[in-house]
XYZ file of C-alpha atoms in Angstrom:
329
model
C 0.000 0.000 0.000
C 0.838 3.507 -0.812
C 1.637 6.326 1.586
C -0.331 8.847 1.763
C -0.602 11.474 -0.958
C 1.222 14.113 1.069
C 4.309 11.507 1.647
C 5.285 11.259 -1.622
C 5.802 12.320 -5.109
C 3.074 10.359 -7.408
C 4.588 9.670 -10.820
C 2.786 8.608 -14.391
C 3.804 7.027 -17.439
C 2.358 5.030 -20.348
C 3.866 2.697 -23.443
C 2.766 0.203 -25.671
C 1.491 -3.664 -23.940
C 4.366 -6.182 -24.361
C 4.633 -10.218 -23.565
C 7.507 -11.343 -21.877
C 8.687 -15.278 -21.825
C 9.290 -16.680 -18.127
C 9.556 -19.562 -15.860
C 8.568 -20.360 -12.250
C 7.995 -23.654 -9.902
C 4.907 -25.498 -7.730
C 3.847 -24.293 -4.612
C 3.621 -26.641 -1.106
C 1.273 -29.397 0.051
C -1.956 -28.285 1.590
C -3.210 -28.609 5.519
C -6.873 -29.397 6.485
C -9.063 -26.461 6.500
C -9.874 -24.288 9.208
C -13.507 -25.208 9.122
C -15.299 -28.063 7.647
C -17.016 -27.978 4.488
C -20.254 -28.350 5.734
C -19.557 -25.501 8.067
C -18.407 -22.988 5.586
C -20.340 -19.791 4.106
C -20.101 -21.098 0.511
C -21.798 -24.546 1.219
C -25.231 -23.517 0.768
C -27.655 -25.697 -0.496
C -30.950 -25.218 -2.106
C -32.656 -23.951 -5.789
C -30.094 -21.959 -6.993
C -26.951 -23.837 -5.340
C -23.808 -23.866 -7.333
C -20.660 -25.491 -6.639
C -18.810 -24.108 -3.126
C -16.103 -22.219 -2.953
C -12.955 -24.542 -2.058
C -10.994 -24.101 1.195
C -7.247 -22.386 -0.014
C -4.129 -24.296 1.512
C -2.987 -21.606 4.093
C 0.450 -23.964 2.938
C 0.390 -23.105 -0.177
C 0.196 -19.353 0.080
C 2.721 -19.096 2.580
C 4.878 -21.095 0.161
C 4.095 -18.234 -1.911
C 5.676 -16.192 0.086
C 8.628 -17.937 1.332
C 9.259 -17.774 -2.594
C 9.156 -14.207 -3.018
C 11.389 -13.638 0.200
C 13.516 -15.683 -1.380
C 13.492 -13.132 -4.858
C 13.993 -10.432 -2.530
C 16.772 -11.682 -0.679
C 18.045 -12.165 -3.845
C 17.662 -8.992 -5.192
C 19.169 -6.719 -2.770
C 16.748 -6.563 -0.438
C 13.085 -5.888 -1.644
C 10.905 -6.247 -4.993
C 10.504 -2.862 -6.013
C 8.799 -1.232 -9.109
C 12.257 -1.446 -11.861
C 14.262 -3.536 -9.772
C 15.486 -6.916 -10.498
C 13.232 -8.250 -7.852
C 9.842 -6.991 -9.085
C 10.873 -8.650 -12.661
C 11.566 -11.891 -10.967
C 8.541 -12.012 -8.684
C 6.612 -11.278 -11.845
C 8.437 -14.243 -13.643
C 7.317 -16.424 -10.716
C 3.992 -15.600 -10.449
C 3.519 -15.577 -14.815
C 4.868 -19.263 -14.765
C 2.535 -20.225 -12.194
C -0.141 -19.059 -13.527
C 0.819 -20.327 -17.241
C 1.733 -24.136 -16.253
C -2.177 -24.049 -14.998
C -3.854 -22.957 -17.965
C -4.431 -18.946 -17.888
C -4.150 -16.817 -20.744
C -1.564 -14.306 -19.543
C -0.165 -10.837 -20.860
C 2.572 -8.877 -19.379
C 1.365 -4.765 -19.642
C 4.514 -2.190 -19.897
C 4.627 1.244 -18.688
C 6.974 4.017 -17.352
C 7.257 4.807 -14.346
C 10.625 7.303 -12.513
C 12.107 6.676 -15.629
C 11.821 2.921 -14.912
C 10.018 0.427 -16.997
C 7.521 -1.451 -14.962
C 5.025 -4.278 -16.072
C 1.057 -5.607 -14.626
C 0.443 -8.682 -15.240
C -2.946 -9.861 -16.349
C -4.352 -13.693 -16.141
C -7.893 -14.932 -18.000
C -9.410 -17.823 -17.163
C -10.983 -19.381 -20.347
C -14.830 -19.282 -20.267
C -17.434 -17.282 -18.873
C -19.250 -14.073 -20.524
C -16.462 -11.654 -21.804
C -19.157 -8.586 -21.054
C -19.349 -9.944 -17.654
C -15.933 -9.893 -15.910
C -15.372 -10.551 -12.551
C -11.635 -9.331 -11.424
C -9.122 -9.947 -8.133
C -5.901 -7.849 -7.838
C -3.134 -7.029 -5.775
C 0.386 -5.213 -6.155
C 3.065 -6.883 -6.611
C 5.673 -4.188 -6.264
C 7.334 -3.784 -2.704
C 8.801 -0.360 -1.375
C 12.867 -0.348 -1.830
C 13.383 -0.316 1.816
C 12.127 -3.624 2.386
C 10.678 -6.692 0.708
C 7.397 -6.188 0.940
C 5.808 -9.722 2.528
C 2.500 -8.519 3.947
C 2.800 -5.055 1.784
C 1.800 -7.013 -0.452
C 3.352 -10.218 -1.096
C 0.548 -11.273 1.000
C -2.085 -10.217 -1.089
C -0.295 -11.076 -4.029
C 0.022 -15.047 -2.913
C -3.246 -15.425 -1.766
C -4.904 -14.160 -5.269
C -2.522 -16.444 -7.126
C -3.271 -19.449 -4.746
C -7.384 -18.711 -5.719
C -6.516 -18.508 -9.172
C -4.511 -21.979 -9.206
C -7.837 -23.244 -7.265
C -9.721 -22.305 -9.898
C -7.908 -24.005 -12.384
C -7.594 -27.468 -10.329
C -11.046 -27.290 -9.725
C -12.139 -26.462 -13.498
C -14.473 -24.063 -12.450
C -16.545 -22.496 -15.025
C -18.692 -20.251 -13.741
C -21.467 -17.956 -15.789
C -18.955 -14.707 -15.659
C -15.521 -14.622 -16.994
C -12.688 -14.506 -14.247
C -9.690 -12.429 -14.559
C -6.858 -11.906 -12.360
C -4.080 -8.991 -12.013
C -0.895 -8.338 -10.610
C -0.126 -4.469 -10.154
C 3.439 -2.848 -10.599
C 4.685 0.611 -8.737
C 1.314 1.160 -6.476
C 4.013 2.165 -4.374
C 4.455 4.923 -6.631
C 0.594 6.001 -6.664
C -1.086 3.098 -8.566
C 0.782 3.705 -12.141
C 0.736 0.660 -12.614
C -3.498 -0.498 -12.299
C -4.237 3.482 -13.152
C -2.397 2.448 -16.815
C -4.455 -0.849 -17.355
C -7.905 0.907 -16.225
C -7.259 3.806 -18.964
C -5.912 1.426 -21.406
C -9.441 -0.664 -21.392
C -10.932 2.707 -22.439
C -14.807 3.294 -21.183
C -15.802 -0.025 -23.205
C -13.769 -2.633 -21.401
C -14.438 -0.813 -17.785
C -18.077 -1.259 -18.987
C -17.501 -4.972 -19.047
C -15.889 -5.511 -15.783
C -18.997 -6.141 -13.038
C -16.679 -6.141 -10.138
C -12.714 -5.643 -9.418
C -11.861 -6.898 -6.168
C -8.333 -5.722 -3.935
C -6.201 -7.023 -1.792
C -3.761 -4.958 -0.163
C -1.977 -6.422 3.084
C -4.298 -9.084 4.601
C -1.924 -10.708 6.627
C -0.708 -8.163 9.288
C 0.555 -9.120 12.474
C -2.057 -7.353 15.222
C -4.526 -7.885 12.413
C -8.001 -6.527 11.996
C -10.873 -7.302 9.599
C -11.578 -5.089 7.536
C -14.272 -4.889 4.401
C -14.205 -1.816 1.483
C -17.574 -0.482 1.965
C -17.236 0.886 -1.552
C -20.094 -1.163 -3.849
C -22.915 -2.745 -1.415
C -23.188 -6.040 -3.404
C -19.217 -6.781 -2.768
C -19.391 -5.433 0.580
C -22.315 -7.968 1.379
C -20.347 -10.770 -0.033
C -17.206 -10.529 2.021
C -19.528 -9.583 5.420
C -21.318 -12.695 4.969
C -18.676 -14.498 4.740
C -16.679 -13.495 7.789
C -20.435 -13.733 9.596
C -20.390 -17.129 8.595
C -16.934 -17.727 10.607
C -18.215 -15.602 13.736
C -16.085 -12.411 13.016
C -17.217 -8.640 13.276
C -15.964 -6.760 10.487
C -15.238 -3.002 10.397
C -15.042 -1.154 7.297
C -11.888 0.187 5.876
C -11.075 3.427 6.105
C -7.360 3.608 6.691
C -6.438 2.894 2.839
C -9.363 4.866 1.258
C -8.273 5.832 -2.201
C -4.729 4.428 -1.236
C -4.424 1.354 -3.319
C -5.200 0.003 -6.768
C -9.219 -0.120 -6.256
C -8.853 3.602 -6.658
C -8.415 4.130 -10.356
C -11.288 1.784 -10.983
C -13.383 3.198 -8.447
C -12.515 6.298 -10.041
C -13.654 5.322 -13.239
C -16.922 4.191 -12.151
C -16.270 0.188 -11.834
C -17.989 -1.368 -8.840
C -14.866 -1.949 -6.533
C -14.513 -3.999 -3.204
C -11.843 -5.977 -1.026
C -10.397 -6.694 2.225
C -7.712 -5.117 4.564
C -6.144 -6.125 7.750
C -4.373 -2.914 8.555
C -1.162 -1.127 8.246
C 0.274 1.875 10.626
C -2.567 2.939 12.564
C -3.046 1.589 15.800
C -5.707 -0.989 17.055
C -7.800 0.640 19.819
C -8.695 -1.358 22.873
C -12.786 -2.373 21.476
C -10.901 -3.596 18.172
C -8.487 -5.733 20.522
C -11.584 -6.781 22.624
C -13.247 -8.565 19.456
C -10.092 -10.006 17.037
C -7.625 -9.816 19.787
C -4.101 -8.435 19.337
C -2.226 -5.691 21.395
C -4.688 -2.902 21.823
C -2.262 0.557 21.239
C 0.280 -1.130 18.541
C 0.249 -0.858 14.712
C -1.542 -3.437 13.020
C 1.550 -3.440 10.524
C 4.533 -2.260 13.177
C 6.850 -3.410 9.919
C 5.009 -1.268 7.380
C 7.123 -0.199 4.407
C 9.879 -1.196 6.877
C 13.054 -3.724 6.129
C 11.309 -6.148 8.902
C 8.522 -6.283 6.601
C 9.727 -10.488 5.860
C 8.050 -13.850 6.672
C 8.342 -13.391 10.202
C 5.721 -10.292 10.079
C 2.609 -12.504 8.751
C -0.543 -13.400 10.983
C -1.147 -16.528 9.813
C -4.904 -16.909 11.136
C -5.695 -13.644 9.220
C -3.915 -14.453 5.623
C -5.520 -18.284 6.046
C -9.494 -16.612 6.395
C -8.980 -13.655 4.169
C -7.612 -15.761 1.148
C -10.670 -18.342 2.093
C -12.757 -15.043 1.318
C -11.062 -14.391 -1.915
C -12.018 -17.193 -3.256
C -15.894 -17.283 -1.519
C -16.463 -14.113 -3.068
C -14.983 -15.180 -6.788
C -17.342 -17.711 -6.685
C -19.989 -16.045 -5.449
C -19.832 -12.994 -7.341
C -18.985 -14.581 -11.100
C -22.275 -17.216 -10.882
């Protein structure tokens, strides 16, 4: 996530799409889920039923992310927008994504005088004119390497696009997934893709869904109150599990939602918090240290695989993929 606008210089650029050739490996074995089928939000039955949502290996995203520490390490440090570690991550994530079937395309733009890249994955199937879309940036600040801002996003939208392909969903909308380069620098990198589509494409997506640090470490739930449909979605699902969300306020206009909110696409998602501080009622119902930073390593060089709430990134990437499901029947 993005500072603030008064922390930092916002920067724009725009080229021409391009497709780049990469290569990546598997992800880890998965553990049981946290609740039983029968138990979860998505296992309906009735008229209308369709298939449920399927639980996401908390494994499997964290493997995710040990992967992406291990770019960063690699890479000086961090996985930032025109650094050898955002190209890599991107490689990681593209060959993923590739080996299970997705139609992928790399997007280029400038950047600080940097060339950065999105990267955009189509499942095949579903109506074209009705798209249903998950994101997250992939792009980490230089200072760090970026693990819950947003590696954790970034993993758990990958793992619920590799569940849709090993479940061979094919739902009634078409599903899309995106990987954003240099939010840090003010959402270039999602602002370029939503002006490229032109008023046409936007028309066609139904929802765009973001995920911007849902792992942190005194984490608390929060839902995007933005479109009332989405925000239903993800409220019923965390009802279903027992837990009181609150709705997010701290990143308002601060991630890559924005530009599509901004150009009038119904936008929604989930947060767990960055440098504001839980207050004592928020401690009382989702526990934590009331008084501490839900993120105390935001944009900071402790930011690693040691700063991830592992009850948090396990339900919220459950939700990701409840409200794919739900939202593309």
């Amino acid at each position: 996530m993005k500072l603030p606008l008064s922390g930092r210089a916002l920067t724009a650029g725009a080229v021409a799409a391009a497709t780049l050739v990469t290569g990546g490996s598997a992800a880890g074995a998965a553990p049981a889920p946290e609740h039983p089928a029968s138990q979860h939000p998505a296992a309906a039955s009735g008229p209308a039923a369709v298939a449920a949502a399927p639980d996401i290996p908390i494994a499997n995203v964290k493997a995710h992310l040990t992967r992406l520490q291990s770019i960063a390490t690699a890479n000086g440090g961090n996985r930032a927008h025109g650094r050898s570690g955002y190209q890599a991550s991107l490689d990681y994530v593209k060959a993923e994504l590739d080996a299970a079937g997705f139609t992928t395309t790399v997007q280029r733009f400038t950047a600080s005088g940097r060339t950065g890249y999105n990267l955009i994955a189509d499942w095949p199937g579903g109506d074209a004119n009705q798209v249903v879309m998950a994101g997250s940036h992939l792009d980490s600040v230089s200072s760090g390497p970026g693990i819950n801002d947003n590696a954790s996003g970034s993993a758990a939208v990958l793992e619920t696009a590799l569940a849709v392909a090993r479940s061979g969903h094919q739902p009634a909308k078409h599903l899309r997934f995106a990987w954003w380069g240099a939010e840090e620098l003010g959402m270039v990198g999602s602002r370029h893709y939503a002006n490229s589509l032109g008023s046409a494409g936007r028309a066609k997506i139904s929802g765009y869904l973001n995920f911007d640090m849902i792992g942190s470490p005194n984490a608390g739930y929060f839902v995007y109150d933005d479109d009332p449909t989405i925000e239903k979605t993800f409220k019923d699902y965390f009802t279903g599990l027992g837990i009181s969300t609150e709705i997010e306020t701290e990143g308002d206009g601060r991630s890559d939602h924005a530009p599509f909110k901004n150009a009038g696409v119904p936008v929604g998602g989930l947060f767990t918090g960055a440098d504001h501080r839980k207050t004592t009622a928020q401690a009382a119902k989702w526990g934590g240290t009331a008084g501490q930073p839900f993120d105390r390593c935001y944009h900071s060089s402790c930011d690693t695989t040691a700063n991830i709430n592992d009850t948090a990134l396990n339900r919220n990437s459950d939700a990701i993929a409840y409200a794919m499901w739900e939202l593309s029947q």
